[in-house]
Amino acid sequence: MQELTDIEIKELKIDLDKKVGDLSFLGERLKLIREELKSQGDITCSKTEIVNKIVFGTKNDRMNLARIESGKYGNLKNIYKLIFFYYLKGVNPEWIIIEDNSKIKKYIKKVSLC
């Protein structure tokens, strides 16, 4: 098997970075979903403290959710847990993570853990 040159690796990285772009849209979408579910009467999304307690196991540190929704911070596990939390509520994870989601359904069938 042929090895990649440093130049090829650099070009692939640049291409990937262009395709991925700025990931701040993830936080914006997660906030939009929470606010939308809240407006629909979903009690688990009515306050950031409740979301923090359910998803992250804490109600004292409201910054977990705020950091993720601002698009500035958030570890992969917490972002995944939040996306999965909304998936259980019927939100399509693809709609959240694909930047050009214009052809992707926002909602899918609700999922049950049981």
mmCIF file of N, CA and C in Angstrom:
data_model
loop_
_atom_site.group_PDB
_atom_site.id
_atom_site.type_symbol
_atom_site.label_atom_id
_atom_site.label_comp_id
_atom_site.label_asym_id
_atom_site.label_seq_id
_atom_site.Cartn_x
_atom_site.Cartn_y
_atom_site.Cartn_z
ATOM 1 N N MET A 1 0.841 -1.171 0.000
ATOM 2 C CA MET A 1 0.000 0.000 0.000
ATOM 3 C C MET A 1 0.891 1.240 0.000
ATOM 4 N N GLN A 2 0.490 2.220 -0.784
ATOM 5 C CA GLN A 2 1.278 3.440 -0.927
ATOM 6 C C GLN A 2 1.015 4.386 0.244
ATOM 7 N N GLU A 3 2.060 5.021 0.732
ATOM 8 C CA GLU A 3 1.951 5.988 1.827
ATOM 9 C C GLU A 3 1.511 7.349 1.290
ATOM 10 N N LEU A 4 0.795 8.088 2.105
ATOM 11 C CA LEU A 4 0.425 9.454 1.745
ATOM 12 C C LEU A 4 1.587 10.389 2.045
ATOM 13 N N THR A 5 1.777 11.365 1.199
ATOM 14 C CA THR A 5 2.823 12.362 1.451
ATOM 15 C C THR A 5 2.281 13.396 2.422
ATOM 16 N N ASP A 6 3.173 14.154 3.024
ATOM 17 C CA ASP A 6 2.752 15.221 3.933
ATOM 18 C C ASP A 6 1.875 16.239 3.209
ATOM 19 N N ILE A 7 2.186 16.506 1.965
ATOM 20 C CA ILE A 7 1.396 17.458 1.177
ATOM 21 C C ILE A 7 -0.017 16.915 0.948
ATOM 22 N N GLU A 8 -0.130 15.638 0.622
ATOM 23 C CA GLU A 8 -1.445 15.024 0.415
ATOM 24 C C GLU A 8 -2.270 15.048 1.702
ATOM 25 N N ILE A 9 -1.618 14.766 2.810
ATOM 26 C CA ILE A 9 -2.305 14.792 4.104
ATOM 27 C C ILE A 9 -2.797 16.202 4.403
ATOM 28 N N LYS A 10 -1.941 17.193 4.162
ATOM 29 C CA LYS A 10 -2.315 18.588 4.410
ATOM 30 C C LYS A 10 -3.491 18.997 3.520
ATOM 31 N N GLU A 11 -3.468 18.601 2.253
ATOM 32 C CA GLU A 11 -4.560 18.927 1.331
ATOM 33 C C GLU A 11 -5.864 18.258 1.760
ATOM 34 N N LEU A 12 -5.781 17.023 2.214
ATOM 35 C CA LEU A 12 -6.971 16.324 2.702
ATOM 36 C C LEU A 12 -7.546 17.012 3.939
ATOM 37 N N LYS A 13 -6.657 17.452 4.828
ATOM 38 C CA LYS A 13 -7.095 18.157 6.033
ATOM 39 C C LYS A 13 -7.791 19.464 5.673
ATOM 40 N N ILE A 14 -7.207 20.222 4.756
ATOM 41 C CA ILE A 14 -7.800 21.489 4.324
ATOM 42 C C ILE A 14 -9.175 21.245 3.711
ATOM 43 N N ASP A 15 -9.276 20.230 2.872
ATOM 44 C CA ASP A 15 -10.552 19.895 2.233
ATOM 45 C C ASP A 15 -11.599 19.496 3.272
ATOM 46 N N LEU A 16 -11.198 18.688 4.240
ATOM 47 C CA LEU A 16 -12.112 18.269 5.299
ATOM 48 C C LEU A 16 -12.565 19.468 6.125
ATOM 49 N N ASP A 17 -11.618 20.345 6.489
ATOM 50 C CA ASP A 17 -11.962 21.540 7.261
ATOM 51 C C ASP A 17 -12.970 22.412 6.515
ATOM 52 N N LYS A 18 -12.795 22.543 5.206
ATOM 53 C CA LYS A 18 -13.736 23.332 4.400
ATOM 54 C C LYS A 18 -15.120 22.703 4.411
ATOM 55 N N LYS A 19 -15.167 21.390 4.290
ATOM 56 C CA LYS A 19 -16.459 20.699 4.240
ATOM 57 C C LYS A 19 -17.164 20.711 5.592
ATOM 58 N N VAL A 20 -16.385 20.619 6.661
ATOM 59 C CA VAL A 20 -16.980 20.627 7.999
ATOM 60 C C VAL A 20 -17.368 22.048 8.385
ATOM 61 N N GLY A 21 -16.495 23.002 8.102
ATOM 62 C CA GLY A 21 -16.784 24.405 8.388
ATOM 63 C C GLY A 21 -16.779 24.717 9.873
ATOM 64 N N ASP A 22 -17.427 25.814 10.179
ATOM 65 C CA ASP A 22 -17.543 26.294 11.552
ATOM 66 C C ASP A 22 -18.658 25.504 12.235
ATOM 67 N N LEU A 23 -18.335 24.847 13.322
ATOM 68 C CA LEU A 23 -19.317 23.979 13.981
ATOM 69 C C LEU A 23 -20.240 24.705 14.957
ATOM 70 N N SER A 24 -20.171 26.037 15.003
ATOM 71 C CA SER A 24 -21.031 26.761 15.935
ATOM 72 C C SER A 24 -22.516 26.556 15.619
ATOM 73 N N PHE A 25 -22.818 26.161 14.381
ATOM 74 C CA PHE A 25 -24.219 25.901 14.026
ATOM 75 C C PHE A 25 -24.809 24.776 14.872
ATOM 76 N N LEU A 26 -23.965 23.853 15.353
ATOM 77 C CA LEU A 26 -24.472 22.756 16.192
ATOM 78 C C LEU A 26 -25.124 23.300 17.457
ATOM 79 N N GLY A 27 -24.420 24.187 18.134
ATOM 80 C CA GLY A 27 -24.960 24.783 19.351
ATOM 81 C C GLY A 27 -26.234 25.564 19.100
ATOM 82 N N GLU A 28 -26.235 26.314 17.994
ATOM 83 C CA GLU A 28 -27.424 27.091 17.639
ATOM 84 C C GLU A 28 -28.619 26.174 17.408
ATOM 85 N N ARG A 29 -28.386 25.065 16.742
ATOM 86 C CA ARG A 29 -29.481 24.124 16.473
ATOM 87 C C ARG A 29 -29.968 23.448 17.746
ATOM 88 N N LEU A 30 -29.036 23.093 18.622
ATOM 89 C CA LEU A 30 -29.429 22.459 19.877
ATOM 90 C C LEU A 30 -30.276 23.417 20.714
ATOM 91 N N LYS A 31 -29.900 24.682 20.718
ATOM 92 C CA LYS A 31 -30.685 25.687 21.448
ATOM 93 C C LYS A 31 -32.061 25.856 20.799
ATOM 94 N N LEU A 32 -32.094 25.917 19.485
ATOM 95 C CA LEU A 32 -33.353 26.044 18.757
ATOM 96 C C LEU A 32 -34.294 24.887 19.087
ATOM 97 N N ILE A 33 -33.762 23.672 19.094
ATOM 98 C CA ILE A 33 -34.572 22.488 19.409
ATOM 99 C C ILE A 33 -35.116 22.575 20.831
ATOM 100 N N ARG A 34 -34.251 22.927 21.794
ATOM 101 C CA ARG A 34 -34.708 23.029 23.188
ATOM 102 C C ARG A 34 -35.827 24.051 23.308
ATOM 103 N N GLU A 35 -35.638 25.217 22.690
ATOM 104 C CA GLU A 35 -36.659 26.261 22.777
ATOM 105 C C GLU A 35 -37.951 25.850 22.066
ATOM 106 N N GLU A 36 -37.826 25.140 20.968
ATOM 107 C CA GLU A 36 -38.998 24.658 20.237
ATOM 108 C C GLU A 36 -39.777 23.639 21.072
ATOM 109 N N LEU A 37 -39.065 22.696 21.672
ATOM 110 C CA LEU A 37 -39.724 21.697 22.521
ATOM 111 C C LEU A 37 -40.374 22.365 23.730
ATOM 112 N N LYS A 38 -39.696 23.354 24.283
ATOM 113 C CA LYS A 38 -40.248 24.109 25.414
ATOM 114 C C LYS A 38 -41.551 24.791 25.001
ATOM 115 N N SER A 39 -41.569 25.428 23.825
ATOM 116 C CA SER A 39 -42.775 26.126 23.358
ATOM 117 C C SER A 39 -43.918 25.152 23.059
ATOM 118 N N GLN A 40 -43.574 23.893 22.808
ATOM 119 C CA GLN A 40 -44.588 22.861 22.562
ATOM 120 C C GLN A 40 -45.091 22.236 23.865
ATOM 121 N N GLY A 41 -44.578 22.736 24.999
ATOM 122 C CA GLY A 41 -45.040 22.266 26.297
ATOM 123 C C GLY A 41 -44.253 21.113 26.888
ATOM 124 N N ASP A 42 -43.101 20.797 26.318
ATOM 125 C CA ASP A 42 -42.272 19.706 26.853
ATOM 126 C C ASP A 42 -41.656 20.158 28.175
ATOM 127 N N ILE A 43 -42.130 19.593 29.259
ATOM 128 C CA ILE A 43 -41.686 20.009 30.590
ATOM 129 C C ILE A 43 -40.200 19.735 30.831
ATOM 130 N N THR A 44 -39.656 18.710 30.188
ATOM 131 C CA THR A 44 -38.234 18.403 30.393
ATOM 132 C C THR A 44 -37.334 19.451 29.754
ATOM 133 N N CYS A 45 -37.880 20.297 28.903
ATOM 134 C CA CYS A 45 -37.092 21.355 28.260
ATOM 135 C C CYS A 45 -37.515 22.739 28.733
ATOM 136 N N SER A 46 -38.329 22.800 29.785
ATOM 137 C CA SER A 46 -38.873 24.079 30.227
ATOM 138 C C SER A 46 -37.833 24.989 30.873
ATOM 139 N N LYS A 47 -36.819 24.413 31.481
ATOM 140 C CA LYS A 47 -35.759 25.211 32.117
ATOM 141 C C LYS A 47 -34.410 24.572 31.831
ATOM 142 N N THR A 48 -33.384 25.415 31.700
ATOM 143 C CA THR A 48 -32.046 24.878 31.440
ATOM 144 C C THR A 48 -31.572 24.008 32.596
ATOM 145 N N GLU A 49 -32.009 24.335 33.823
ATOM 146 C CA GLU A 49 -31.603 23.535 34.979
ATOM 147 C C GLU A 49 -32.104 22.094 34.852
ATOM 148 N N ILE A 50 -33.310 21.935 34.316
ATOM 149 C CA ILE A 50 -33.880 20.594 34.159
ATOM 150 C C ILE A 50 -33.100 19.806 33.112
ATOM 151 N N VAL A 51 -32.805 20.446 31.982
ATOM 152 C CA VAL A 51 -32.022 19.776 30.936
ATOM 153 C C VAL A 51 -30.660 19.376 31.483
ATOM 154 N N ASN A 52 -30.005 20.287 32.213
ATOM 155 C CA ASN A 52 -28.702 19.976 32.803
ATOM 156 C C ASN A 52 -28.779 18.785 33.738
ATOM 157 N N LYS A 53 -29.821 18.739 34.559
ATOM 158 C CA LYS A 53 -29.942 17.644 35.522
ATOM 159 C C LYS A 53 -30.190 16.310 34.813
ATOM 160 N N ILE A 54 -31.060 16.314 33.798
ATOM 161 C CA ILE A 54 -31.381 15.078 33.082
ATOM 162 C C ILE A 54 -30.196 14.597 32.251
ATOM 163 N N VAL A 55 -29.615 15.496 31.475
ATOM 164 C CA VAL A 55 -28.583 15.104 30.514
ATOM 165 C C VAL A 55 -27.207 14.987 31.151
ATOM 166 N N PHE A 56 -26.862 15.953 31.996
ATOM 167 C CA PHE A 56 -25.501 15.999 32.536
ATOM 168 C C PHE A 56 -25.407 15.602 34.003
ATOM 169 N N GLY A 57 -26.550 15.380 34.650
ATOM 170 C CA GLY A 57 -26.529 14.936 36.038
ATOM 171 C C GLY A 57 -26.295 16.035 37.047
ATOM 172 N N THR A 58 -26.445 17.286 36.637
ATOM 173 C CA THR A 58 -26.243 18.394 37.562
ATOM 174 C C THR A 58 -27.263 19.481 37.293
ATOM 175 N N LYS A 59 -27.710 20.134 38.350
ATOM 176 C CA LYS A 59 -28.588 21.287 38.156
ATOM 177 C C LYS A 59 -27.873 22.569 38.566
ATOM 178 N N ASN A 60 -26.767 22.408 39.262
ATOM 179 C CA ASN A 60 -26.056 23.578 39.763
ATOM 180 C C ASN A 60 -25.237 24.280 38.688
ATOM 181 N N ASP A 61 -24.674 23.518 37.778
ATOM 182 C CA ASP A 61 -23.831 24.100 36.740
ATOM 183 C C ASP A 61 -24.633 24.269 35.454
ATOM 184 N N ARG A 62 -25.307 25.409 35.344
ATOM 185 C CA ARG A 62 -26.093 25.681 34.139
ATOM 186 C C ARG A 62 -25.201 25.951 32.940
ATOM 187 N N MET A 63 -23.914 26.081 33.188
ATOM 188 C CA MET A 63 -22.989 26.423 32.113
ATOM 189 C C MET A 63 -22.757 25.268 31.140
ATOM 190 N N ASN A 64 -22.994 24.027 31.542
ATOM 191 C CA ASN A 64 -22.833 22.907 30.600
ATOM 192 C C ASN A 64 -23.635 23.162 29.338
ATOM 193 N N LEU A 65 -24.912 23.406 29.509
ATOM 194 C CA LEU A 65 -25.804 23.636 28.381
ATOM 195 C C LEU A 65 -25.467 24.950 27.681
ATOM 196 N N ALA A 66 -25.205 25.984 28.453
ATOM 197 C CA ALA A 66 -24.891 27.295 27.865
ATOM 198 C C ALA A 66 -23.636 27.232 27.005
ATOM 199 N N ARG A 67 -22.630 26.515 27.466
ATOM 200 C CA ARG A 67 -21.389 26.396 26.684
ATOM 201 C C ARG A 67 -21.638 25.671 25.366
ATOM 202 N N ILE A 68 -22.398 24.610 25.418
ATOM 203 C CA ILE A 68 -22.675 23.852 24.192
ATOM 204 C C ILE A 68 -23.527 24.683 23.235
ATOM 205 N N GLU A 69 -24.575 25.306 23.767
ATOM 206 C CA GLU A 69 -25.469 26.079 22.905
ATOM 207 C C GLU A 69 -24.803 27.311 22.318
ATOM 208 N N SER A 70 -23.797 27.841 22.988
ATOM 209 C CA SER A 70 -23.087 29.009 22.452
ATOM 210 C C SER A 70 -22.108 28.604 21.355
ATOM 211 N N GLY A 71 -21.834 27.296 21.265
ATOM 212 C CA GLY A 71 -20.907 26.804 20.246
ATOM 213 C C GLY A 71 -19.453 27.008 20.605
ATOM 214 N N LYS A 72 -19.195 27.400 21.841
ATOM 215 C CA LYS A 72 -17.821 27.699 22.239
ATOM 216 C C LYS A 72 -17.124 26.524 22.910
ATOM 217 N N TYR A 73 -17.859 25.767 23.701
ATOM 218 C CA TYR A 73 -17.256 24.690 24.472
ATOM 219 C C TYR A 73 -18.163 23.477 24.473
ATOM 220 N N GLY A 74 -17.651 22.415 25.002
ATOM 221 C CA GLY A 74 -18.440 21.209 25.184
ATOM 222 C C GLY A 74 -17.649 19.999 24.754
ATOM 223 N N ASN A 75 -17.571 19.036 25.657
ATOM 224 C CA ASN A 75 -16.843 17.830 25.263
ATOM 225 C C ASN A 75 -17.762 16.929 24.441
ATOM 226 N N LEU A 76 -17.152 16.051 23.709
ATOM 227 C CA LEU A 76 -17.877 15.198 22.772
ATOM 228 C C LEU A 76 -18.960 14.376 23.460
ATOM 229 N N LYS A 77 -18.663 13.840 24.633
ATOM 230 C CA LYS A 77 -19.641 13.010 25.339
ATOM 231 C C LYS A 77 -20.891 13.821 25.684
ATOM 232 N N ASN A 78 -20.711 15.040 26.182
ATOM 233 C CA ASN A 78 -21.864 15.859 26.551
ATOM 234 C C ASN A 78 -22.677 16.288 25.334
ATOM 235 N N ILE A 79 -21.993 16.617 24.247
ATOM 236 C CA ILE A 79 -22.702 16.979 23.021
ATOM 237 C C ILE A 79 -23.493 15.773 22.516
ATOM 238 N N TYR A 80 -22.866 14.604 22.531
ATOM 239 C CA TYR A 80 -23.549 13.380 22.100
ATOM 240 C C TYR A 80 -24.772 13.106 22.975
ATOM 241 N N LYS A 81 -24.614 13.236 24.294
ATOM 242 C CA LYS A 81 -25.732 12.981 25.206
ATOM 243 C C LYS A 81 -26.895 13.925 24.929
ATOM 244 N N LEU A 82 -26.589 15.183 24.641
ATOM 245 C CA LEU A 82 -27.641 16.152 24.358
ATOM 246 C C LEU A 82 -28.348 15.820 23.041
ATOM 247 N N ILE A 83 -27.581 15.476 22.018
ATOM 248 C CA ILE A 83 -28.179 15.074 20.740
ATOM 249 C C ILE A 83 -29.047 13.829 20.936
ATOM 250 N N PHE A 84 -28.560 12.863 21.711
ATOM 251 C CA PHE A 84 -29.324 11.639 21.967
ATOM 252 C C PHE A 84 -30.595 11.941 22.763
ATOM 253 N N PHE A 85 -30.518 12.847 23.717
ATOM 254 C CA PHE A 85 -31.685 13.272 24.500
ATOM 255 C C PHE A 85 -32.780 13.796 23.566
ATOM 256 N N TYR A 86 -32.395 14.635 22.618
ATOM 257 C CA TYR A 86 -33.367 15.173 21.663
ATOM 258 C C TYR A 86 -33.830 14.100 20.671
ATOM 259 N N TYR A 87 -32.962 13.168 20.349
ATOM 260 C CA TYR A 87 -33.339 12.037 19.488
ATOM 261 C C TYR A 87 -34.469 11.237 20.137
ATOM 262 N N LEU A 88 -34.375 11.015 21.440
ATOM 263 C CA LEU A 88 -35.425 10.293 22.161
ATOM 264 C C LEU A 88 -36.755 11.039 22.108
ATOM 265 N N LYS A 89 -36.691 12.345 21.890
ATOM 266 C CA LYS A 89 -37.895 13.172 21.796
ATOM 267 C C LYS A 89 -38.403 13.295 20.365
ATOM 268 N N GLY A 90 -37.732 12.597 19.441
ATOM 269 C CA GLY A 90 -38.202 12.587 18.067
ATOM 270 C C GLY A 90 -37.463 13.510 17.120
ATOM 271 N N VAL A 91 -36.373 14.113 17.584
ATOM 272 C CA VAL A 91 -35.584 14.993 16.722
ATOM 273 C C VAL A 91 -34.585 14.146 15.936
ATOM 274 N N ASN A 92 -34.498 14.401 14.653
ATOM 275 C CA ASN A 92 -33.588 13.671 13.775
ATOM 276 C C ASN A 92 -32.151 14.151 14.004
ATOM 277 N N PRO A 93 -31.248 13.293 14.492
ATOM 278 C CA PRO A 93 -29.856 13.704 14.721
ATOM 279 C C PRO A 93 -29.173 14.238 13.460
ATOM 280 N N GLU A 94 -29.547 13.703 12.306
ATOM 281 C CA GLU A 94 -28.955 14.193 11.058
ATOM 282 C C GLU A 94 -29.284 15.661 10.841
ATOM 283 N N TRP A 95 -30.489 16.080 11.219
ATOM 284 C CA TRP A 95 -30.886 17.472 11.057
ATOM 285 C C TRP A 95 -29.992 18.379 11.901
ATOM 286 N N ILE A 96 -29.557 17.874 13.037
ATOM 287 C CA ILE A 96 -28.698 18.661 13.925
ATOM 288 C C ILE A 96 -27.273 18.734 13.390
ATOM 289 N N ILE A 97 -26.717 17.606 12.962
ATOM 290 C CA ILE A 97 -25.271 17.570 12.681
ATOM 291 C C ILE A 97 -24.867 17.861 11.240
ATOM 292 N N ILE A 98 -25.789 17.770 10.292
ATOM 293 C CA ILE A 98 -25.440 18.061 8.901
ATOM 294 C C ILE A 98 -25.683 19.548 8.651
ATOM 295 N N GLU A 99 -24.626 20.260 8.237
ATOM 296 C CA GLU A 99 -24.741 21.718 8.101
ATOM 297 C C GLU A 99 -25.842 22.124 7.122
ATOM 298 N N ASP A 100 -25.842 21.562 5.928
ATOM 299 C CA ASP A 100 -26.909 21.863 4.971
ATOM 300 C C ASP A 100 -28.020 20.839 5.178
ATOM 301 N N ASN A 101 -28.922 21.175 6.077
ATOM 302 C CA ASN A 101 -29.978 20.235 6.452
ATOM 303 C C ASN A 101 -31.313 20.561 5.780
ATOM 304 N N SER A 102 -31.271 21.340 4.721
ATOM 305 C CA SER A 102 -32.502 21.797 4.070
ATOM 306 C C SER A 102 -33.352 20.647 3.516
ATOM 307 N N LYS A 103 -32.746 19.518 3.229
ATOM 308 C CA LYS A 103 -33.487 18.380 2.672
ATOM 309 C C LYS A 103 -33.673 17.249 3.685
ATOM 310 N N ILE A 104 -33.406 17.562 4.948
ATOM 311 C CA ILE A 104 -33.488 16.547 6.007
ATOM 312 C C ILE A 104 -34.671 16.873 6.913
ATOM 313 N N LYS A 105 -35.473 15.868 7.221
ATOM 314 C CA LYS A 105 -36.597 16.058 8.142
ATOM 315 C C LYS A 105 -36.063 16.385 9.531
ATOM 316 N N LYS A 106 -36.677 17.386 10.172
ATOM 317 C CA LYS A 106 -36.260 17.760 11.520
ATOM 318 C C LYS A 106 -36.732 16.732 12.546
ATOM 319 N N TYR A 107 -37.928 16.224 12.360
ATOM 320 C CA TYR A 107 -38.495 15.287 13.331
ATOM 321 C C TYR A 107 -38.682 13.908 12.720
ATOM 322 N N ILE A 108 -38.478 12.920 13.566
ATOM 323 C CA ILE A 108 -38.718 11.528 13.218
ATOM 324 C C ILE A 108 -39.601 10.946 14.319
ATOM 325 N N LYS A 109 -39.897 9.701 14.238
ATOM 326 C CA LYS A 109 -40.704 9.032 15.260
ATOM 327 C C LYS A 109 -39.969 9.037 16.598
ATOM 328 N N LYS A 110 -40.709 9.335 17.669
ATOM 329 C CA LYS A 110 -40.114 9.293 19.006
ATOM 330 C C LYS A 110 -39.613 7.896 19.307
ATOM 331 N N VAL A 111 -38.524 7.843 20.067
ATOM 332 C CA VAL A 111 -37.883 6.576 20.403
ATOM 333 C C VAL A 111 -38.100 6.294 21.881
ATOM 334 N N SER A 112 -38.330 5.054 22.210
ATOM 335 C CA SER A 112 -38.497 4.654 23.602
ATOM 336 C C SER A 112 -37.297 3.833 24.043
ATOM 337 N N LEU A 113 -36.851 4.062 25.265
ATOM 338 C CA LEU A 113 -35.736 3.283 25.809
ATOM 339 C C LEU A 113 -36.179 1.911 26.285
ATOM 340 N N CYS A 114 -37.475 1.724 26.453
ATOM 341 C CA CYS A 114 -37.989 0.447 26.963
ATOM 342 C C CYS A 114 -38.264 -0.534 25.866
#
